[in-house]
XYZ file of C-alpha atoms in Angstrom:
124
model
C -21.622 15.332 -58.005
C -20.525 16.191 -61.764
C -17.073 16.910 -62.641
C -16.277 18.575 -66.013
C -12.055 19.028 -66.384
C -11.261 22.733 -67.762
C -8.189 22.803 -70.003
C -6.571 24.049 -67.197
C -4.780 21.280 -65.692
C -6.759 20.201 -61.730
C -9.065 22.743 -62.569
C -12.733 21.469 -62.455
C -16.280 22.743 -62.895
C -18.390 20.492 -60.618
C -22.345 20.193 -60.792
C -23.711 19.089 -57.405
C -27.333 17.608 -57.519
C -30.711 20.186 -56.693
C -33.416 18.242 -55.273
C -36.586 20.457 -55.857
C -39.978 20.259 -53.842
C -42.929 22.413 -53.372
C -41.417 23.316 -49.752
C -37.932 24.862 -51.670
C -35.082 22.473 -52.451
C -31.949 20.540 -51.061
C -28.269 20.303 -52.187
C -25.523 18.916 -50.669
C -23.022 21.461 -51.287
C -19.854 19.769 -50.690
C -18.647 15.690 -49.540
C -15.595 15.114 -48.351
C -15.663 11.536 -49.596
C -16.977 12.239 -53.091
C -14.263 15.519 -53.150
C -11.794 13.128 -52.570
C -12.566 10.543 -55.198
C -13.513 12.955 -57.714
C -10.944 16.083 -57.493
C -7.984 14.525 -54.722
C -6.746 15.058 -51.394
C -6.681 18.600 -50.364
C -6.833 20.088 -46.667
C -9.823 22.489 -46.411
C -9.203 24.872 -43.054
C -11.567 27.970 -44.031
C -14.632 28.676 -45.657
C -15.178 32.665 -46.652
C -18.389 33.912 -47.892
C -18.777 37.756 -49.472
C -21.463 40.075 -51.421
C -20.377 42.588 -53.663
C -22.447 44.910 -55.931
C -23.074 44.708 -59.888
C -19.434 45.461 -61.177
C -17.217 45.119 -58.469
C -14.303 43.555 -59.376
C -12.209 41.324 -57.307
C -8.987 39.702 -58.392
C -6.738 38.124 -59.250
C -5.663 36.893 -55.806
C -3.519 34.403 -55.180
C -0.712 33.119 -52.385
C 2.604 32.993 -53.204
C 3.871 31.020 -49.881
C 1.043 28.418 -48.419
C -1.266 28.382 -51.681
C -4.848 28.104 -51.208
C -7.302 25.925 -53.567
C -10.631 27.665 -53.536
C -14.267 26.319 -54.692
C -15.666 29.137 -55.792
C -19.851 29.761 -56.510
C -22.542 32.052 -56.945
C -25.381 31.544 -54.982
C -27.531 34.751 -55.794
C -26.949 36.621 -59.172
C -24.129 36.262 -61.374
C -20.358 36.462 -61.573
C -17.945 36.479 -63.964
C -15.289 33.981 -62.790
C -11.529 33.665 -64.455
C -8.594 31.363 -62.982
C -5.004 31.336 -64.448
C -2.574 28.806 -63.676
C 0.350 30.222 -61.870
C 2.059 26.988 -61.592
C 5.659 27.445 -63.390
C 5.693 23.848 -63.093
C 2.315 22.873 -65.181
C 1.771 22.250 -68.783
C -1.029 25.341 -68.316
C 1.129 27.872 -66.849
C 0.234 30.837 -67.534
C -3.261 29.605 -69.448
C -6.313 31.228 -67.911
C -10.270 29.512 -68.249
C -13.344 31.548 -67.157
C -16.631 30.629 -66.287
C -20.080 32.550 -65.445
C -21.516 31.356 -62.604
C -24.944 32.053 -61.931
C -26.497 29.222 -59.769
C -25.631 27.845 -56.361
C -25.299 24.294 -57.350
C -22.508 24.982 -59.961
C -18.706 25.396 -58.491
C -15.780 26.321 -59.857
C -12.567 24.070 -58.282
C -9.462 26.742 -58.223
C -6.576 24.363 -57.182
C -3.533 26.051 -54.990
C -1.230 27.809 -57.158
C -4.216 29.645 -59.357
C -4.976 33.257 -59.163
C -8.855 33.630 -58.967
C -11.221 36.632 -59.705
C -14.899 37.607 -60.455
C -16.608 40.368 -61.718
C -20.428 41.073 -60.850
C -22.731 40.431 -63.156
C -25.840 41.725 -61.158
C -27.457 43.268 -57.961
C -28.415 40.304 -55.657
């Protein structure tokens, strides 16, 4: 697990490790202990999975009351992913970093307090 800070403060890219083989491949898509150690102690209680068509937009969510931090990824196609920091509170308020994702072992940390879109890039 690679973790690349954006100028967005807690907001990470992070590169998990593809092991290719003639049978297909293997990634270990998140680790609790590594997460910890590498991006801090956040409570994960759902994971959400969606498909949307080339240029669908979605966004910007985000949760007032009881913010959500979000890993976000792509794991067929392409998306156009942008975060802003919604935290009155951080030196990045306001600031906004975006990222295309277009491979499953490349994930986009969105700590709580961050509104979070994408835009399709692509069909499948």
């Amino acid at each position: 697990m690679k973790v690349v800070e954006t100028p967005l403060i807690d907001a990470s890219v992070i590169t998990v490790d593809k092991y290719e083989a003639e049978r297909g491949f293997f990634m270990e898509s998140f680790n609790i202990p590594k997460f910890l150690n590498e991006i801090g102690r956040y409570e994960f209680v759902q994971d959400n999975h969606s498909k949307s068509s080339k240029g669908v937009l979605r966004g910007l969510h985000y949760q007032l009351e009881k913010p959500q931090g979000k890993l976000m990824r792509c794991t067929q196609g392409a998306v156009y992913d942008v975060i802003v920091d919604l935290r009155k509170s951080s030196s990045s308020f306001g600031l906004w970093f975006n990222i295309t994702l277009d491979n499953p072992e490349t994930i986009m940390w969105v700590p709580p307090g961050f509104a979070h879109g994408c835009y399709t890039l692509t069909d499948a």
